Structures are given as structure tokens and as C-alpha cells.
């Protein structure tokens, strides 16, 4: 039996070789090698502290090769193209583009293989936020002056980009509105040609609270705000002074209501047993049928000291 196996060894080896050749042939026919070109966003890594990228190509072209099964299932997010800025300096830097690929895919070439990356020092600029109103309120209503919290933001980025800022703003849609518009909105930045600059800048905070009072076409007037103090300070102490911010508020109501309305009160502020200053933010008590033209929130400082 052993003699027969040895006599047939050549045939056996030939059969294995033929089987391997057939397998490679079928694989190449059914799942051939192919190439594909993909456009990939260009990222950065290892940028030094206090530095910021001022200019960088948005994307690069990557040509990859692999079996048809891998290439057909390849998505742009599977490939990462980046520039290592570990050794970058302020100014223009010519650096190679590096590519990270998934298993089963090889890189043919990247175009361009090198890119110019401009690096600048981070600068800060405090700017007011404007409101861009879109649309108009419903018939019989009007929009009053918007109120923002905060009204200014800090914009950080390359000095050249900061110089090109035309407007820092939020977009507000009040079309057909019949009541106050209140929302937390993202802050946007554009240059003098209306192009967005968000890619190169950091905004802090990047959202602001916006109130656009929407009131009916009612008569209005400005009335005082009065603090509603309840309770007494501790024995031997007294109220020295009360400071309100704001001190007045604009209200809107029918004529017969406005005629008897001379002030609005804050919510009750408890002074019972107080020995030191009390600082609170209080709502206003707004009568039915009355609308206010801004935030109904008042900062109240009650200064308390020894008699």
C-alpha cells in the first residue's frame, strides 16, 4: 500500500497544484482586483497648544485598490486622510498627506501627496450678536426689539480670519408668529462676502437664548417695577437700599387697562431673619391681559445692614 502511495505521489502533487491554480482562477474571475477613487475630507492631528489652522484644503483624492468585494463595500468614512502637525510652525507648512485604510484595501496614490497648511496663533475677539429676523408676525401682531442672553460672544481663531468677520448673528424665523418667540439658537459668523467662517473659528458660547416679543397692535407705556418685600430682617438689622435691574418695563394692553396700571411688582422676596444682602432674580407679576416687551425677569439686590 505504501509502495502504491509513493508511486502515485507525483499525480497527487499535480492534482493539488491544479486545484490551487483553479481556485486562484475562479477567485480572480469572481472577485477581481479593482481600483476606485474616493474624495476624503482632510483632517489634522497633533496641533500644538495655542495654535490654530488658518488655511487647509478641504479634501484630497485617494485612489485605492482591492478585491471587488472590498471595494464595492468601501465608504468614504472608512478612509482617513490627515496631516500630522506635530512639527508645524506659525506660517505656511508643506506637509505630506497620510492615509489610514481598512484591511483588504491598499493605497495606490493620494492627490495631492503634499498640502500647504497655514498655522496661526489663536486670538480672541469679543463681539456683539445680531439678530436676523426672517418673516413677519401674523396679521394684527408686531415684533418688538429682540433680547439676547448673552448679547456678546468670544470668537477665537486665526488673526487674519478674525479681521475678515463681517457679522456675528443668529437667525430667527417669526413668520406668522402670534406669541413671544423664545429659543436657544446657534451663533453664526460670516465674512464681508457672506461666506461662513465657522470652520476656522471657535465661538464661546456657541448658542444664545433669544426672545423676540410678539405683541398685538395694542397701546403701550413704560411703568416702574416695584420690589415686593415680605418679612423683616433679624433684630438690629434693617433694609438700607433696594436696587432693581431693570427699573422699568414696557407693557402693552387695552387703554382701559393701561389707565390704571402704574407699576408691576416682583414676586415676593422673603427677608425674614436676614442679616446680609439678598440677591435674587425675580419674575414679574403680570396682570391678565397685559403683555411685556422684554424678559419678565428682574435682578433684585436688597442691601441689609445694622440699624
Tab-separated table of C-alpha atoms in Angstrom:
chain	number	residue	atom	x	y	z
A	1	UNK	CA	0.000	0.000	0.000
A	2	UNK	CA	2.853	2.356	0.887
A	3	UNK	CA	4.506	1.454	-2.395
A	4	UNK	CA	1.339	2.415	-4.313
A	5	UNK	CA	1.118	5.763	-2.428
A	6	UNK	CA	4.733	6.555	-3.361
A	7	UNK	CA	4.160	5.579	-6.949
A	8	UNK	CA	1.138	7.972	-7.091
A	9	UNK	CA	2.867	10.858	-5.240
A	10	UNK	CA	3.587	12.807	-8.432
A	11	UNK	CA	-0.028	12.569	-9.510
A	12	UNK	CA	-1.192	13.660	-6.089
A	13	UNK	CA	1.077	16.743	-6.075
A	14	UNK	CA	-0.022	17.601	-9.593
A	15	UNK	CA	-3.658	17.402	-8.518
A	16	UNK	CA	-3.025	19.786	-5.591
A	17	UNK	CA	-1.240	22.278	-7.860
A	18	UNK	CA	-4.039	22.131	-10.414
A	19	UNK	CA	-6.636	22.634	-7.679
A	20	UNK	CA	-4.774	25.725	-6.392
A	21	UNK	CA	-4.490	27.142	-9.898
A	22	UNK	CA	-8.205	26.569	-10.458
A	23	UNK	CA	-9.055	28.216	-7.130
A	24	UNK	CA	-6.981	31.304	-7.920
A	25	UNK	CA	-8.512	31.490	-11.386
A	26	UNK	CA	-12.088	31.276	-10.112
A	27	UNK	CA	-11.365	33.806	-7.344
A	28	UNK	CA	-9.835	36.245	-9.816
A	29	UNK	CA	-12.813	35.839	-12.151
A	30	UNK	CA	-15.482	36.176	-9.481
A	31	UNK	CA	-13.708	38.709	-7.206
A	32	UNK	CA	-11.096	40.500	-9.305
A	33	UNK	CA	-8.795	43.301	-8.195
A	34	UNK	CA	-10.128	46.764	-8.973
A	35	UNK	CA	-9.366	50.411	-8.227
A	36	UNK	CA	-11.572	53.210	-7.004
A	37	UNK	CA	-11.099	56.963	-6.475
A	38	UNK	CA	-12.626	58.492	-3.343
A	39	UNK	CA	-12.709	62.109	-2.183
A	40	UNK	CA	-11.923	62.274	1.526
A	41	UNK	CA	-12.156	65.257	3.934
A	42	UNK	CA	-8.680	66.269	5.082
A	43	UNK	CA	-8.182	66.256	8.851
A	44	UNK	CA	-5.348	67.440	11.112
A	45	UNK	CA	-3.676	65.865	14.135
A	46	UNK	CA	-1.256	66.867	16.901
A	47	UNK	CA	-1.601	70.651	16.561
A	48	UNK	CA	0.373	72.457	19.274
A	49	UNK	CA	-1.339	74.297	22.130
A	50	UNK	CA	-2.182	77.918	21.400
A	51	UNK	CA	-2.115	77.319	17.638
A	52	UNK	CA	-4.929	77.070	15.119
A	53	UNK	CA	-5.199	76.035	11.460
A	54	UNK	CA	-5.817	79.151	9.373
A	55	UNK	CA	-5.945	77.517	5.920
A	56	UNK	CA	-6.129	73.929	4.729
A	57	UNK	CA	-7.508	72.097	1.646
A	58	UNK	CA	-10.975	70.801	2.397
A	59	UNK	CA	-10.388	67.357	0.871
A	60	UNK	CA	-7.981	65.156	-1.068
A	61	UNK	CA	-8.422	62.482	-3.741
A	62	UNK	CA	-7.439	58.954	-2.725
A	63	UNK	CA	-7.040	56.082	-5.218
A	64	UNK	CA	-7.250	52.638	-3.588
A	65	UNK	CA	-7.004	49.049	-4.809
A	66	UNK	CA	-8.500	45.811	-3.566
A	67	UNK	CA	-10.747	42.901	-4.323
A	68	UNK	CA	-14.117	43.752	-5.828
A	69	UNK	CA	-15.915	42.620	-2.661
A	70	UNK	CA	-13.918	45.045	-0.500
A	71	UNK	CA	-14.059	47.971	-2.930
A	72	UNK	CA	-17.822	47.737	-3.525
A	73	UNK	CA	-18.479	47.906	0.221
A	74	UNK	CA	-15.997	50.753	0.802
A	75	UNK	CA	-17.414	54.008	2.182
A	76	UNK	CA	-15.636	57.395	2.407
A	77	UNK	CA	-15.821	57.234	6.198
A	78	UNK	CA	-13.760	54.014	6.132
A	79	UNK	CA	-10.765	56.017	4.898
A	80	UNK	CA	-8.995	58.688	6.913
A	81	UNK	CA	-6.757	61.305	5.300
A	82	UNK	CA	-4.852	63.563	7.668
A	83	UNK	CA	-1.856	65.826	8.141
A	84	UNK	CA	0.366	65.438	11.208
A	85	UNK	CA	1.034	68.950	12.585
A	86	UNK	CA	3.357	67.870	15.374
A	87	UNK	CA	6.275	69.768	13.784
A	88	UNK	CA	4.218	72.606	12.258
A	89	UNK	CA	5.241	76.231	12.875
A	90	UNK	CA	3.389	79.540	12.570
A	91	UNK	CA	3.047	80.386	8.889
A	92	UNK	CA	2.893	78.140	5.816
A	93	UNK	CA	3.880	74.470	6.225
A	94	UNK	CA	4.284	71.955	3.360
A	95	UNK	CA	3.402	68.565	4.821
A	96	UNK	CA	2.668	65.059	3.467
A	97	UNK	CA	-0.855	63.675	3.440
A	98	UNK	CA	-1.130	60.422	5.382
A	99	UNK	CA	-3.875	57.883	4.737
A	100	UNK	CA	-5.333	55.218	7.009
A	101	UNK	CA	-7.105	52.347	5.203
A	102	UNK	CA	-9.243	49.390	6.283
A	103	UNK	CA	-7.990	45.822	5.975
A	104	UNK	CA	-8.043	44.369	2.471
A	105	UNK	CA	-7.534	47.735	0.751
A	106	UNK	CA	-4.192	49.184	-0.378
A	107	UNK	CA	-3.256	52.728	-1.332
A	108	UNK	CA	-2.364	53.407	-4.968
A	109	UNK	CA	-1.815	57.156	-4.589
A	110	UNK	CA	-3.144	60.290	-2.932
A	111	UNK	CA	-3.624	63.529	-4.826
A	112	UNK	CA	-2.075	65.845	-3.836
A	113	UNK	CA	0.579	63.934	-1.901
A	114	UNK	CA	1.564	67.135	-0.051
A	115	UNK	CA	-0.518	70.125	1.032
A	116	UNK	CA	0.139	73.628	2.290
A	117	UNK	CA	-1.204	74.172	5.797
A	118	UNK	CA	-1.220	77.671	7.265
A	119	UNK	CA	-0.874	77.757	11.044
A	120	UNK	CA	-1.515	80.843	13.150
A	121	UNK	CA	-1.662	81.776	16.794
A	122	UNK	CA	-5.071	81.750	18.469
A	123	UNK	CA	-6.571	85.201	19.090
A	124	UNK	CA	-9.746	86.149	20.982
A	125	UNK	CA	-12.285	88.775	19.979
A	126	UNK	CA	-15.438	89.737	21.880
A	127	UNK	CA	-18.252	90.657	19.503
A	128	UNK	CA	-21.952	91.550	19.805
A	129	UNK	CA	-24.514	89.106	18.450
A	130	UNK	CA	-27.010	90.486	15.944
A	131	UNK	CA	-30.452	89.096	15.169
A	132	UNK	CA	-31.532	88.347	11.596
A	133	UNK	CA	-35.344	88.239	11.597
A	134	UNK	CA	-36.958	86.150	8.870
A	135	UNK	CA	-40.638	86.543	8.056
A	136	UNK	CA	-43.296	88.714	9.688
A	137	UNK	CA	-45.746	88.017	12.528
A	138	UNK	CA	-49.361	87.144	11.832
A	139	UNK	CA	-51.794	89.905	10.932
A	140	UNK	CA	-52.554	92.164	13.876
A	141	UNK	CA	-49.231	91.409	15.608
A	142	UNK	CA	-45.816	93.070	15.618
A	143	UNK	CA	-42.316	92.154	16.775
A	144	UNK	CA	-40.523	94.210	19.397
A	145	UNK	CA	-36.786	94.596	19.933
A	146	UNK	CA	-35.131	91.169	20.402
A	147	UNK	CA	-33.397	90.375	23.693
A	148	UNK	CA	-30.365	88.064	23.797
A	149	UNK	CA	-28.687	86.223	26.664
A	150	UNK	CA	-25.757	86.698	26.409
A	151	UNK	CA	-25.662	89.582	23.951
A	152	UNK	CA	-21.932	89.096	23.206
A	153	UNK	CA	-19.732	86.076	22.486
A	154	UNK	CA	-15.989	85.429	22.373
A	155	UNK	CA	-14.728	84.353	18.946
A	156	UNK	CA	-11.323	82.629	18.860
A	157	UNK	CA	-9.262	81.827	15.793
A	158	UNK	CA	-6.538	82.993	13.401
A	159	UNK	CA	-5.928	86.735	13.417
A	160	UNK	CA	-6.396	87.039	9.635
A	161	UNK	CA	-9.763	85.288	9.811
A	162	UNK	CA	-10.912	87.424	12.764
A	163	UNK	CA	-10.146	90.575	10.751
A	164	UNK	CA	-12.441	89.312	7.990
A	165	UNK	CA	-15.526	88.905	10.213
A	166	UNK	CA	-18.463	90.934	8.941
A	167	UNK	CA	-21.257	89.762	11.231
A	168	UNK	CA	-21.915	87.517	14.212
A	169	UNK	CA	-25.603	86.657	14.280
A	170	UNK	CA	-28.473	84.262	14.932
A	171	UNK	CA	-31.323	83.543	12.532
A	172	UNK	CA	-34.870	83.838	13.883
A	173	UNK	CA	-37.988	82.763	11.993
A	174	UNK	CA	-41.026	84.701	13.241
A	175	UNK	CA	-43.240	84.137	10.214
A	176	UNK	CA	-46.937	84.101	11.233
A	177	UNK	CA	-45.992	84.202	14.939
A	178	UNK	CA	-48.812	85.067	17.361
A	179	UNK	CA	-46.857	84.932	20.619
A	180	UNK	CA	-43.416	85.547	22.048
A	181	UNK	CA	-40.597	83.703	20.279
A	182	UNK	CA	-38.116	82.113	22.727
A	183	UNK	CA	-35.377	79.706	21.626
A	184	UNK	CA	-31.743	78.666	22.085
A	185	UNK	CA	-30.093	79.316	18.730
A	186	UNK	CA	-26.638	78.592	17.242
A	187	UNK	CA	-24.335	81.563	16.645
A	188	UNK	CA	-23.157	82.022	13.043
A	189	UNK	CA	-20.213	84.030	11.657
A	190	UNK	CA	-19.770	85.310	8.086
A	191	UNK	CA	-17.194	87.406	6.244
A	192	UNK	CA	-17.782	90.524	4.121
A	193	UNK	CA	-18.818	88.385	1.153
A	194	UNK	CA	-21.360	86.419	3.167
A	195	UNK	CA	-19.276	83.246	3.377
A	196	UNK	CA	-19.471	81.231	6.617
A	197	UNK	CA	-16.308	81.212	8.752
A	198	UNK	CA	-17.323	78.563	11.279
A	199	UNK	CA	-14.706	76.063	10.073
A	200	UNK	CA	-11.820	78.254	11.258
A	201	UNK	CA	-13.304	79.710	14.426
A	202	UNK	CA	-14.370	78.701	17.918
A	203	UNK	CA	-17.331	80.540	19.459
A	204	UNK	CA	-17.990	80.706	23.187
A	205	UNK	CA	-20.810	80.265	23.918
A	206	UNK	CA	-21.853	78.808	20.577
A	207	UNK	CA	-25.582	79.251	21.328
A	208	UNK	CA	-27.554	82.145	22.832
A	209	UNK	CA	-31.065	82.477	24.194
A	210	UNK	CA	-33.205	84.747	22.030
A	211	UNK	CA	-36.524	86.322	22.962
A	212	UNK	CA	-38.494	88.220	20.349
A	213	UNK	CA	-41.618	89.697	21.981
A	214	UNK	CA	-44.606	89.363	19.645
A	215	UNK	CA	-47.493	91.584	20.717
A	216	UNK	CA	-50.828	92.578	19.302
A	217	UNK	CA	-51.315	96.098	17.983
A	218	UNK	CA	-52.077	97.410	21.464
A	219	UNK	CA	-51.195	100.731	23.082
A	220	UNK	CA	-48.185	100.624	25.356
A	221	UNK	CA	-46.398	102.572	28.052
A	222	UNK	CA	-43.420	102.277	30.357
A	223	UNK	CA	-44.184	101.522	34.022
A	224	UNK	CA	-41.987	101.204	37.106
A	225	UNK	CA	-41.021	97.911	38.730
A	226	UNK	CA	-41.576	97.622	42.483
A	227	UNK	CA	-39.973	95.016	44.729
A	228	UNK	CA	-42.456	93.010	46.799
A	229	UNK	CA	-40.641	92.563	50.124
A	230	UNK	CA	-42.107	90.279	52.785
A	231	UNK	CA	-40.886	89.548	56.300
A	232	UNK	CA	-38.476	91.518	58.490
A	233	UNK	CA	-34.686	91.341	58.819
A	234	UNK	CA	-33.147	89.991	62.026
A	235	UNK	CA	-33.418	92.225	65.139
A	236	UNK	CA	-30.919	95.077	64.931
A	237	UNK	CA	-30.864	94.975	61.098
A	238	UNK	CA	-32.753	96.956	58.502
A	239	UNK	CA	-33.132	97.407	54.751
A	240	UNK	CA	-30.653	100.062	53.624
A	241	UNK	CA	-31.394	100.106	49.916
A	242	UNK	CA	-33.073	98.128	47.136
A	243	UNK	CA	-31.545	98.069	43.655
A	244	UNK	CA	-33.537	96.827	40.642
A	245	UNK	CA	-32.237	95.903	37.223
A	246	UNK	CA	-34.125	96.932	35.149
A	247	UNK	CA	-36.143	99.570	36.988
A	248	UNK	CA	-38.872	99.934	34.353
A	249	UNK	CA	-40.622	97.729	31.835
A	250	UNK	CA	-42.681	98.414	28.709
A	251	UNK	CA	-46.176	96.969	28.833
A	252	UNK	CA	-48.950	96.621	26.252
A	253	UNK	CA	-52.670	96.383	26.999
A	254	UNK	CA	-56.025	97.944	26.054
A	255	UNK	CA	-56.397	101.619	27.003
A	256	UNK	CA	-58.750	100.908	29.885
A	257	UNK	CA	-56.195	98.536	31.447
A	258	UNK	CA	-53.228	100.869	30.957
A	259	UNK	CA	-55.082	103.768	32.570
A	260	UNK	CA	-54.951	102.089	35.994
A	261	UNK	CA	-51.561	100.389	35.585
A	262	UNK	CA	-48.658	102.392	37.024
A	263	UNK	CA	-46.250	99.639	38.100
A	264	UNK	CA	-45.593	95.911	38.110
A	265	UNK	CA	-44.491	94.025	41.226
A	266	UNK	CA	-41.834	91.375	41.521
A	267	UNK	CA	-42.611	88.018	43.040
A	268	UNK	CA	-42.440	88.066	46.863
A	269	UNK	CA	-38.885	88.348	48.215
A	270	UNK	CA	-38.522	86.902	51.714
A	271	UNK	CA	-36.425	88.992	54.146
A	272	UNK	CA	-37.363	87.133	57.335
A	273	UNK	CA	-34.368	86.978	59.686
A	274	UNK	CA	-31.891	88.267	57.103
A	275	UNK	CA	-28.517	89.592	58.344
A	276	UNK	CA	-26.797	90.134	54.972
A	277	UNK	CA	-27.588	91.297	51.478
A	278	UNK	CA	-30.129	89.310	49.467
A	279	UNK	CA	-29.620	88.981	45.707
A	280	UNK	CA	-32.299	87.236	43.653
A	281	UNK	CA	-33.687	87.098	40.125
A	282	UNK	CA	-37.413	87.542	40.367
A	283	UNK	CA	-40.279	87.179	37.927
A	284	UNK	CA	-42.811	89.933	37.474
A	285	UNK	CA	-46.432	89.514	38.469
A	286	UNK	CA	-48.158	90.412	35.209
A	287	UNK	CA	-51.925	91.066	35.306
A	288	UNK	CA	-54.165	89.226	32.898
A	289	UNK	CA	-54.440	90.942	29.538
A	290	UNK	CA	-51.069	92.682	29.887
A	291	UNK	CA	-48.043	91.861	27.729
A	292	UNK	CA	-44.443	92.881	28.395
A	293	UNK	CA	-41.879	93.999	25.861
A	294	UNK	CA	-38.863	92.115	27.259
A	295	UNK	CA	-37.802	89.375	29.681
A	296	UNK	CA	-40.135	89.490	32.727
A	297	UNK	CA	-37.121	88.740	34.959
A	298	UNK	CA	-35.666	91.312	37.359
A	299	UNK	CA	-32.398	91.238	39.323
A	300	UNK	CA	-33.124	92.483	42.824
A	301	UNK	CA	-30.404	93.430	45.327
A	302	UNK	CA	-31.669	94.117	48.853
A	303	UNK	CA	-28.881	95.698	50.939
A	304	UNK	CA	-29.259	94.840	54.608
A	305	UNK	CA	-27.124	96.258	57.443
A	306	UNK	CA	-27.145	97.061	61.148
A	307	UNK	CA	-29.637	99.671	62.320
